[in-house]
PDB file of C-alpha atoms and ligand atoms in Angstrom:
ATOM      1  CA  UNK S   1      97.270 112.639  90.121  1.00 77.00           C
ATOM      2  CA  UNK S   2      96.345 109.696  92.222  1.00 95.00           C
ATOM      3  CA  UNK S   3      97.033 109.669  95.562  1.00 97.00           C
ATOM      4  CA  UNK S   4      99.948 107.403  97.317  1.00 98.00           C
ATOM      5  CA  UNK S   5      99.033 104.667  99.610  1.00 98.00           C
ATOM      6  CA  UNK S   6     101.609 102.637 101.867  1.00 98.00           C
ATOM      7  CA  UNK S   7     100.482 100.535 103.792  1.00 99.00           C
ATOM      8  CA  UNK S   8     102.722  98.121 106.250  1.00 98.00           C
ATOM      9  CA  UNK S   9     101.933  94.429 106.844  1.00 98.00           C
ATOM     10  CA  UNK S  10     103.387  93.529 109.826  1.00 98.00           C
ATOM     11  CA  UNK S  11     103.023  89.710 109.457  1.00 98.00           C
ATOM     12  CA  UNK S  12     103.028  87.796 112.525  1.00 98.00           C
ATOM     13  CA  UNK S  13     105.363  90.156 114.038  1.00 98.00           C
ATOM     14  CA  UNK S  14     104.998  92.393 117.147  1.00 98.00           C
ATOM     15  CA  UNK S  15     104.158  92.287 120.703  1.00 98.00           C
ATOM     16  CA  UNK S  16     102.175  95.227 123.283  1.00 98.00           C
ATOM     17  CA  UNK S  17     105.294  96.939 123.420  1.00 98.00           C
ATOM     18  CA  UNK S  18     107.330  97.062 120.643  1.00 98.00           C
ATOM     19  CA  UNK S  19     103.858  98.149 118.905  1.00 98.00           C
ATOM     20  CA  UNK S  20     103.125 100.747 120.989  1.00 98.00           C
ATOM     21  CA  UNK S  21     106.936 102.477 120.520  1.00 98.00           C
ATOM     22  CA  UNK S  22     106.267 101.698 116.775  1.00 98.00           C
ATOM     23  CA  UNK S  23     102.759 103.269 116.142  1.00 98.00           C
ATOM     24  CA  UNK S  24     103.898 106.416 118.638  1.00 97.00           C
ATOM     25  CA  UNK S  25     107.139 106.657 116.062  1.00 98.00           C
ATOM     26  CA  UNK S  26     104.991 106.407 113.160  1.00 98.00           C
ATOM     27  CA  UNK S  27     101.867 108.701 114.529  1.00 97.00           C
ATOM     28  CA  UNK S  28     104.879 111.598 115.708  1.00 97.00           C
ATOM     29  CA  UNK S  29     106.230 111.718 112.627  1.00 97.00           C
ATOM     30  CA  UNK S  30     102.682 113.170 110.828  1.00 96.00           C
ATOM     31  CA  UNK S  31     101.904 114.565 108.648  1.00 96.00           C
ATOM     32  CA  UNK S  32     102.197 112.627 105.535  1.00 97.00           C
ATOM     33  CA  UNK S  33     101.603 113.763 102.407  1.00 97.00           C
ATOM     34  CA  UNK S  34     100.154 109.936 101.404  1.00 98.00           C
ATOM     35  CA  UNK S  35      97.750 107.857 103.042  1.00 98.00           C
ATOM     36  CA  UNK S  36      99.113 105.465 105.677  1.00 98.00           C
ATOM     37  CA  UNK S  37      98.365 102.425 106.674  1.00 98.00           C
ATOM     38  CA  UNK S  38      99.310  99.659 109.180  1.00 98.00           C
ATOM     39  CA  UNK S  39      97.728  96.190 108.981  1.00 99.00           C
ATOM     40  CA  UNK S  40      98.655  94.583 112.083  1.00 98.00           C
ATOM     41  CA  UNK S  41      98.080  90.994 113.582  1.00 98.00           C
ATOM     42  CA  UNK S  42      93.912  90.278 114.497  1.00 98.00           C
ATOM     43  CA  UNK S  43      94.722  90.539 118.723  1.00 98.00           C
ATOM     44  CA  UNK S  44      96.576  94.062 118.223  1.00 98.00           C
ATOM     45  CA  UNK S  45      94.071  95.780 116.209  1.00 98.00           C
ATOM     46  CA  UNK S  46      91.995  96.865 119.399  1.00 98.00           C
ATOM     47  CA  UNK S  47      95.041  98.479 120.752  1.00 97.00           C
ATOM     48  CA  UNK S  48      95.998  99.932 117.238  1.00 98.00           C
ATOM     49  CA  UNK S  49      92.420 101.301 117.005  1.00 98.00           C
ATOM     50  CA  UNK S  50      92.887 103.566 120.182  1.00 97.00           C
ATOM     51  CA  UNK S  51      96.430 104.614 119.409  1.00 97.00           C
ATOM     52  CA  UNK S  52      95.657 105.644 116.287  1.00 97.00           C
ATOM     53  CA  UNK S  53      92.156 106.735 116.498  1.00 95.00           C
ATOM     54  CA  UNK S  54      92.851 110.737 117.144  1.00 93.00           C
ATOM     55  CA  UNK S  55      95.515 110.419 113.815  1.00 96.00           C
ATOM     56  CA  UNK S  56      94.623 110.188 109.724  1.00 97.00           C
ATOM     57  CA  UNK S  57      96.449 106.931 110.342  1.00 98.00           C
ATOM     58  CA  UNK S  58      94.772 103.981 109.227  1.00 98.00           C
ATOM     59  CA  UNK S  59      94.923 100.348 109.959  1.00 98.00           C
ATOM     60  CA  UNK S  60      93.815  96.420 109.296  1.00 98.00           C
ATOM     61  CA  UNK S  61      93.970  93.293 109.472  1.00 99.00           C
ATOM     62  CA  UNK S  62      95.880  90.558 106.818  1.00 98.00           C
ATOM     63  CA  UNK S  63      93.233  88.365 106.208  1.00 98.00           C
ATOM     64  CA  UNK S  64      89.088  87.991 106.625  1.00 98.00           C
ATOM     65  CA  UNK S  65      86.886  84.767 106.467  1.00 98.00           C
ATOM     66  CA  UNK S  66      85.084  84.467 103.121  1.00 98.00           C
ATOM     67  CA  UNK S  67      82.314  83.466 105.463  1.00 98.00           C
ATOM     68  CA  UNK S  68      79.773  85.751 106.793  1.00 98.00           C
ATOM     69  CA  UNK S  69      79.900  83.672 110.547  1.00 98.00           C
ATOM     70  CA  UNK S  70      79.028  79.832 111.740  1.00 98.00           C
ATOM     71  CA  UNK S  71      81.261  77.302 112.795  1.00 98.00           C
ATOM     72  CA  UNK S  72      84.843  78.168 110.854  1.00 98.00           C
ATOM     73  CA  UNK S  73      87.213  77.964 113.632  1.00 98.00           C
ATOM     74  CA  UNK S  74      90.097  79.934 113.731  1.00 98.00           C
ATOM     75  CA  UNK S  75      88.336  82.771 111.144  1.00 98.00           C
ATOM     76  CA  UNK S  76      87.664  86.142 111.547  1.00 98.00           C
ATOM     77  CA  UNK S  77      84.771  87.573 109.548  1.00 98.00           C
ATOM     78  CA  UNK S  78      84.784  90.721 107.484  1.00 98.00           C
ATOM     79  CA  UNK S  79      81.810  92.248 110.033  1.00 98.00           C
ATOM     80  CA  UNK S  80      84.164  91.664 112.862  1.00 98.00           C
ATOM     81  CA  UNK S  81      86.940  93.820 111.486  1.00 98.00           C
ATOM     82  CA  UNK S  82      84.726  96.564 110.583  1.00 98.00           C
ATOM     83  CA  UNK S  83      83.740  96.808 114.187  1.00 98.00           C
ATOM     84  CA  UNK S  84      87.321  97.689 114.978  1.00 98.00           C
ATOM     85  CA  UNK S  85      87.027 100.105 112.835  1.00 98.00           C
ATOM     86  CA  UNK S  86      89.383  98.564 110.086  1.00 98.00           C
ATOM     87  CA  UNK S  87      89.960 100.347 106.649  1.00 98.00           C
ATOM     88  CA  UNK S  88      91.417  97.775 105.035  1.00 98.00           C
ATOM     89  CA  UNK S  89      91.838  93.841 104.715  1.00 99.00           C
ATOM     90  CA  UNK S  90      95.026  92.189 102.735  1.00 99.00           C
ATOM     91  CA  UNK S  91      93.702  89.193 101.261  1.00 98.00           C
ATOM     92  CA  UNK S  92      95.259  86.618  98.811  1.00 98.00           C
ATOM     93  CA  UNK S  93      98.830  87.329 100.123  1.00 98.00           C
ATOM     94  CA  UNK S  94     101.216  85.396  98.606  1.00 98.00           C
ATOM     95  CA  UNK S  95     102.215  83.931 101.935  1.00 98.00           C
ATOM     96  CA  UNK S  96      98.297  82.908 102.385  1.00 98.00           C
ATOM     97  CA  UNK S  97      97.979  81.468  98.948  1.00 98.00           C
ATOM     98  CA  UNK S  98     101.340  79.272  99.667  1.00 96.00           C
ATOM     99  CA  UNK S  99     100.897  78.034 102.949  1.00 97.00           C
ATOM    100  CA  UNK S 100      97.002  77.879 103.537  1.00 97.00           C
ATOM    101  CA  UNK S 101      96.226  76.793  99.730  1.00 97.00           C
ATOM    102  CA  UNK S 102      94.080  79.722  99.176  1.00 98.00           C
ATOM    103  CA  UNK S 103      92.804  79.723  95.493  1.00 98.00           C
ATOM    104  CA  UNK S 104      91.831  82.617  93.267  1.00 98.00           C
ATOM    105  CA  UNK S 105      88.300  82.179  94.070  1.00 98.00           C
ATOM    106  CA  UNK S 106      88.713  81.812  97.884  1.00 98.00           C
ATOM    107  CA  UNK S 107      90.639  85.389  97.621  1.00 98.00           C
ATOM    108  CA  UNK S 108      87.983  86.829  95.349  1.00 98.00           C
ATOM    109  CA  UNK S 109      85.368  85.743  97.788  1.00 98.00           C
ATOM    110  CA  UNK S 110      87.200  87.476 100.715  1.00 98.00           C
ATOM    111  CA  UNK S 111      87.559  90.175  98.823  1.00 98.00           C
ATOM    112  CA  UNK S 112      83.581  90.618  98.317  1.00 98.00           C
ATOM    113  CA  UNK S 113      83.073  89.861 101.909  1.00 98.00           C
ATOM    114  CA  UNK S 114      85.243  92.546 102.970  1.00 98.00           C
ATOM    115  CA  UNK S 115      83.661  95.299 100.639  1.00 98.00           C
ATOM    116  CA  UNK S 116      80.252  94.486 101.501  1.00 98.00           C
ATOM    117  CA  UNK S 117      81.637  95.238 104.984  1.00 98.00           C
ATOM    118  CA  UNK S 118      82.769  98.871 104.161  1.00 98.00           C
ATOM    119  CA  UNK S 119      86.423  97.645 104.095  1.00 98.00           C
ATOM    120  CA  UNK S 120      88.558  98.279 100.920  1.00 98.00           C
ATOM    121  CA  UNK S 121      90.739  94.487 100.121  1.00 98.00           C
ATOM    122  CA  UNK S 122      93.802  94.999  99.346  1.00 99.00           C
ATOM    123  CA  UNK S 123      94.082  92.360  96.689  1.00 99.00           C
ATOM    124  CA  UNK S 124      97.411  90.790  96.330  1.00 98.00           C
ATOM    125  CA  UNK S 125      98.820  89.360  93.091  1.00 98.00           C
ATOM    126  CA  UNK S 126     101.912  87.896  91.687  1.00 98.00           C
ATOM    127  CA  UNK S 127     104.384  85.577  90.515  1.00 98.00           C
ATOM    128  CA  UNK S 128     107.020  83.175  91.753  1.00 96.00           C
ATOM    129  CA  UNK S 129     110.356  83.132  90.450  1.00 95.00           C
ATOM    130  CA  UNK S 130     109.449  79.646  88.202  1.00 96.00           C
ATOM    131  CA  UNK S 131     106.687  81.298  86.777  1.00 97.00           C
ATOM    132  CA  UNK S 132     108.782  84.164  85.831  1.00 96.00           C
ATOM    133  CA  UNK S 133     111.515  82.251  84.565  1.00 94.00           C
ATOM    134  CA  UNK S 134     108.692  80.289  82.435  1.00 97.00           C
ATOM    135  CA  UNK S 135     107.401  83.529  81.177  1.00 97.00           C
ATOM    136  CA  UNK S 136     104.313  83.347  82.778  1.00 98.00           C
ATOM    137  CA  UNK S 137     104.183  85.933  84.744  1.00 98.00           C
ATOM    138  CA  UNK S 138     101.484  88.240  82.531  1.00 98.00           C
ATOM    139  CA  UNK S 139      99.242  85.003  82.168  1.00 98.00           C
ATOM    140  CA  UNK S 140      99.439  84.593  86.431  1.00 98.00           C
ATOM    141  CA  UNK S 141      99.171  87.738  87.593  1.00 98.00           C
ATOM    142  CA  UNK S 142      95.446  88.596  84.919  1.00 98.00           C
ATOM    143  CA  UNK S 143      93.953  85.374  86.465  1.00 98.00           C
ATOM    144  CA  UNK S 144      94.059  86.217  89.941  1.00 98.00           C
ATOM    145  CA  UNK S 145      92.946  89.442  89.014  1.00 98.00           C
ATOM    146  CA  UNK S 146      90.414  88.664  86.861  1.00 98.00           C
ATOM    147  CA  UNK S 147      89.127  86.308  89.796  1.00 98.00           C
ATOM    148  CA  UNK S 148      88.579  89.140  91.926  1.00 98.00           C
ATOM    149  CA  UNK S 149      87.143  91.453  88.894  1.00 98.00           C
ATOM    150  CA  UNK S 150      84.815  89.032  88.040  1.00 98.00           C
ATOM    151  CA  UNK S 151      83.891  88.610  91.350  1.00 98.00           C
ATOM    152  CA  UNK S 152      83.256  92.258  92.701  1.00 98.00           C
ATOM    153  CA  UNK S 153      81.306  92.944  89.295  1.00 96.00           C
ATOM    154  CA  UNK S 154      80.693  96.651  89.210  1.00 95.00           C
ATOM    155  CA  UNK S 155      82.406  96.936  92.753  1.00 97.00           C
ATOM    156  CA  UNK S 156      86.180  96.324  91.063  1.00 98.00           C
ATOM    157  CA  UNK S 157      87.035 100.101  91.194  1.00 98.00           C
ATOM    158  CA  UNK S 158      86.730 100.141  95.234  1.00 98.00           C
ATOM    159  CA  UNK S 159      89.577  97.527  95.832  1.00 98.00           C
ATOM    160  CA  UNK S 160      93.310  98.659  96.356  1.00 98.00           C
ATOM    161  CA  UNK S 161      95.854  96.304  94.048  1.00 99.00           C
ATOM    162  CA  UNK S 162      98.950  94.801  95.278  1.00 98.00           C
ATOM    163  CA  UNK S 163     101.746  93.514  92.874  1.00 98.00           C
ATOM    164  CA  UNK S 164     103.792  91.515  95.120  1.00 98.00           C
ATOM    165  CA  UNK S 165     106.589  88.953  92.861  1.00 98.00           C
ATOM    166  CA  UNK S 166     106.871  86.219  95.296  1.00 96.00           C
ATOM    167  CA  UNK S 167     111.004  86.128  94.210  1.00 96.00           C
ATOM    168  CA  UNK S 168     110.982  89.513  95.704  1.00 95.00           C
ATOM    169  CA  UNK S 169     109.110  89.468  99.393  1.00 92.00           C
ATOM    170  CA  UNK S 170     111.389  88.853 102.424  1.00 88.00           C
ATOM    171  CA  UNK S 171     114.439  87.768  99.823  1.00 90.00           C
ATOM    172  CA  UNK S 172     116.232  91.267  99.647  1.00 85.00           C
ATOM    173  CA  UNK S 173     115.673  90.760  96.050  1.00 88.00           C
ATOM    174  CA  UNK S 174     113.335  94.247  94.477  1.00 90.00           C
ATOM    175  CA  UNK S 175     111.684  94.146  91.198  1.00 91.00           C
ATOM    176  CA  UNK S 176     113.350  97.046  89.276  1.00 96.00           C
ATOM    177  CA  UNK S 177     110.927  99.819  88.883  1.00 97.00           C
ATOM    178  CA  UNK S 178     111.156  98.868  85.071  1.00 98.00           C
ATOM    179  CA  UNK S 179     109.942  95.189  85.813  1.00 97.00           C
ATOM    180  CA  UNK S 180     107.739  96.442  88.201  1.00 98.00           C
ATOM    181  CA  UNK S 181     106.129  99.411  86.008  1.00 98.00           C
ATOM    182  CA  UNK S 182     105.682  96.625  83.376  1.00 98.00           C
ATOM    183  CA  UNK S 183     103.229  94.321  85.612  1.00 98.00           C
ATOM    184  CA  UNK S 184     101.327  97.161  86.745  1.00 98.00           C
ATOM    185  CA  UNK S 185     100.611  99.007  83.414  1.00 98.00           C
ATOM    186  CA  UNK S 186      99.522  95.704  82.454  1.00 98.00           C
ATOM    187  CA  UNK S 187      97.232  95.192  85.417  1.00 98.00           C
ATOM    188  CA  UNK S 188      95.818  99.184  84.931  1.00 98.00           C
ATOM    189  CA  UNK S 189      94.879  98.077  81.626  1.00 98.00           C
ATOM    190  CA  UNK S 190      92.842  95.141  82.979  1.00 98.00           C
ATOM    191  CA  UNK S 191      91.195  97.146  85.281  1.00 98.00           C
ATOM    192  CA  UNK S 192      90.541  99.374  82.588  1.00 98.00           C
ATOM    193  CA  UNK S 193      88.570  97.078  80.522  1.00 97.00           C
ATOM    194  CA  UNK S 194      86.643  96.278  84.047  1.00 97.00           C
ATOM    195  CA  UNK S 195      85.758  99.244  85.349  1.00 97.00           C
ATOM    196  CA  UNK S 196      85.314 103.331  84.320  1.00 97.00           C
ATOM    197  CA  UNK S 197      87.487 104.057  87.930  1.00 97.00           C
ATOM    198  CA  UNK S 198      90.724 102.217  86.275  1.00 98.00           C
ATOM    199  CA  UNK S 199      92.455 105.696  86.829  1.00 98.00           C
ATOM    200  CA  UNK S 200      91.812 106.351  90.008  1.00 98.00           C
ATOM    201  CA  UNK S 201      92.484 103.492  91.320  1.00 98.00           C
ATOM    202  CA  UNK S 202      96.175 102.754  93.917  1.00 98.00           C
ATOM    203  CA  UNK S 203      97.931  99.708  92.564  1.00 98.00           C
ATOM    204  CA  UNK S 204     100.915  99.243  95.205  1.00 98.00           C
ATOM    205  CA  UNK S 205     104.215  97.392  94.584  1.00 98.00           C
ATOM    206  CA  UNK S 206     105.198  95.103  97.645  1.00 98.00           C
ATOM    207  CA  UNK S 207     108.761  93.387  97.728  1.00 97.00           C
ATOM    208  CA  UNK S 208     111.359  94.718  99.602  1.00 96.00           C
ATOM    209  CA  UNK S 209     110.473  98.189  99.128  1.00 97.00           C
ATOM    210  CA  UNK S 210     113.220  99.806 101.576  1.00 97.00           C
ATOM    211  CA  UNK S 211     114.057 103.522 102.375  1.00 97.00           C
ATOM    212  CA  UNK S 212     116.653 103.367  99.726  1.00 97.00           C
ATOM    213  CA  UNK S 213     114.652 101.959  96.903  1.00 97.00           C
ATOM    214  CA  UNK S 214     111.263 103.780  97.248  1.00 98.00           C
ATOM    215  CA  UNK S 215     111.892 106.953  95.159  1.00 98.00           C
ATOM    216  CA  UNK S 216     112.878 105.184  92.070  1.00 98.00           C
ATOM    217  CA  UNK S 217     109.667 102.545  92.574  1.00 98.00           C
ATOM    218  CA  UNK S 218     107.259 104.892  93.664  1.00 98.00           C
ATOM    219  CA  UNK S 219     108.323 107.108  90.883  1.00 97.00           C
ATOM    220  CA  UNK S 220     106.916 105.081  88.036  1.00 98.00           C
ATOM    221  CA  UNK S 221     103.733 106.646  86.389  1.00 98.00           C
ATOM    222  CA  UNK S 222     101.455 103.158  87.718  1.00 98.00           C
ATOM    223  CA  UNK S 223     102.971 102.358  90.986  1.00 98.00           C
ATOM    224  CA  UNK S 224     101.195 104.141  93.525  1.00 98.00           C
ATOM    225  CA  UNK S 225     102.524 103.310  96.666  1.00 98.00           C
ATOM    226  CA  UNK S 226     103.731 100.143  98.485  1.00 98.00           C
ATOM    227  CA  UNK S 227     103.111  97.011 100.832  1.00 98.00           C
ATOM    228  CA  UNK S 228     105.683  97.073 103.042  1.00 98.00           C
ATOM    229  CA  UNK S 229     106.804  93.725 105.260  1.00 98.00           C
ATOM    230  CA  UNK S 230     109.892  94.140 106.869  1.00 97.00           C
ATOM    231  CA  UNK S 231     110.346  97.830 106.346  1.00 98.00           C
ATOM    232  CA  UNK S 232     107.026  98.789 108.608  1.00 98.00           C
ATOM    233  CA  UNK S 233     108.297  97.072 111.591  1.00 98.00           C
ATOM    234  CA  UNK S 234     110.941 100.037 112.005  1.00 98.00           C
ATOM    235  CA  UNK S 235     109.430 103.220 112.227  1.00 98.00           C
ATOM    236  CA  UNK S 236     112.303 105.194 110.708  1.00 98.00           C
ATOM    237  CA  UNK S 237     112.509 102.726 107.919  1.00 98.00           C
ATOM    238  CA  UNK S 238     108.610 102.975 107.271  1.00 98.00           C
ATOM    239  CA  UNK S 239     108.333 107.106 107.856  1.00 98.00           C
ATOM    240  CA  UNK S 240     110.878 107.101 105.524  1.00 98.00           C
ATOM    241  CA  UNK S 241     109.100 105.416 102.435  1.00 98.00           C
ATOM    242  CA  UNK S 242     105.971 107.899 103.523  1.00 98.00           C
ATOM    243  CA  UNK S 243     108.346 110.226 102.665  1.00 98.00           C
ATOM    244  CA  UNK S 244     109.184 109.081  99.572  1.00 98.00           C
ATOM    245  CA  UNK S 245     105.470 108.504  98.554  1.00 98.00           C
ATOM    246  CA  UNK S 246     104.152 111.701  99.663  1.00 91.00           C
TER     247      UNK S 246
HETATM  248  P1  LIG D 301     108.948  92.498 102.412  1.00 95.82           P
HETATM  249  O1  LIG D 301     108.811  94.010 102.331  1.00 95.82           O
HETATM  250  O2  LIG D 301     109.465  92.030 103.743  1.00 95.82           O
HETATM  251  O3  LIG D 301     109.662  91.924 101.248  1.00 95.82           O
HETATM  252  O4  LIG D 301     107.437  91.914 102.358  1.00 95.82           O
HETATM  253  C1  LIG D 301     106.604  92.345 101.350  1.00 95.82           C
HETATM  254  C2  LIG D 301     105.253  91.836 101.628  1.00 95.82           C
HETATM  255  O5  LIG D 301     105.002  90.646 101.584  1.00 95.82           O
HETATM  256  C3  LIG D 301     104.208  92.810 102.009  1.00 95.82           C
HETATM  257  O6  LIG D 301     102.954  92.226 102.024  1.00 95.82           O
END
């Protein structure tokens, strides 16, 4: 059986002490029986990386330049997050790929930056509500994955998959598992015809995944753990869906 991941994106969210009362809630309430991850704004990962360096807890960052380094203001490269010991990097959120016009092959670029940096991308994919309503929501989600497949080449079994429906992130609204087990069977059987590590590999659900939703999500046979927004920010909220994972 594969392994559960859930992993918290904080979003712009937090300050030095409402993250230090949230990673000591989270870090007490060990152990899990999933992996567990917080990917926190790029100025609190210094802290994050001494709070949670003596735990299995694991953290990163949202977002990584495509860029190796030079004059990109405002980026953070791939090298500089592995030197605060990041595990992961979220790249192509849905909230990036709205609001910063970030294209498939910007994401699958980031992507290969941040593996040849030791960090695993946590690739995210998914539709918005017109897309779904079109029908187009199989045809969306393969080509931003197959940017990213194509991309990594032989690589494509190291990155974690997110299936985040735009409709469903911040809005309250959750996928059913049903609707959600659909997309990622489909996106298992991409990765199948990409790579021999198709199995093994964590494809996470993201969308209002709350305390009281979790079991029946993380119960389907391809979901295999969740990208959490507004549910990591409480730590009773997020221990709880660690719960339900692991
Ligand atoms: P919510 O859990 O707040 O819907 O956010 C999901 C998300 O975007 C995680 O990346």
């Amino acid at each position: 059986m594969r392994r559960k991941l859930v992993a918290g994106n904080w979003k712009m969210h937090g300050n030095h002490r409402s993250n230090a009362e949230l990673l000591a809630g989270i870090a007490a309430s060990r152990p899990f029986g999933c992996d567990v991850a917080v990917c926190v704004p790029y100025p609190y990962l210094a802290e994050t990386a001494v709070a949670l360096a003596a735990s299995d807890l694991r953290w990163g960052a949202q977002d990584c330049s495509a860029h190796e380094q030079g004059a990109y203001t405002g980026e953070v490269s791939a090298a500089m997050l592995a030197e605060f010991g990041c595990r992961y990097v979220i790249v192509g959120h849905s909230e990036r790929r709205q609001f910063h016009a970030e294209s498939d092959a910007l994401v699958a670029d980031k992507a290969k930056a941040a593996l040849s940096h030791g960090l695993t991308p946590i690739v995210c994919v998914g539709e918005t509500l017109a897309q779904r309503e079109a029908g187009q929501t199989e045809a969306v989600v393969k080509r931003q994955l197959s940017a990213v497949i194509h991309a990594l080449g032989h690589c494509a079994g190291e990155m974690v998959v997110a299936y985040e429906p735009v409709w469903a992130i911040g809005t309250g609204k959750v996928a059913t598992p049903e609707q959600a087990q659909a997309v990622h069977a489909l996106l298992r059987a991409q990765l199948k015809a990409a790579t021999p590590h198709a199995d093994q590999m964590q494809i996470l659900y993201g969308g209002s995944m709350k305390p009281d939703n979790a079991v029946s999500l993380l119960s389907q046979p391809d979901i295999d753990g969740g990208l959490i927004g507004g549910a990591s920010l409480k730590a009773a909220d997020f221990v709880a869906i660690c719960r339900a994972a692991g």
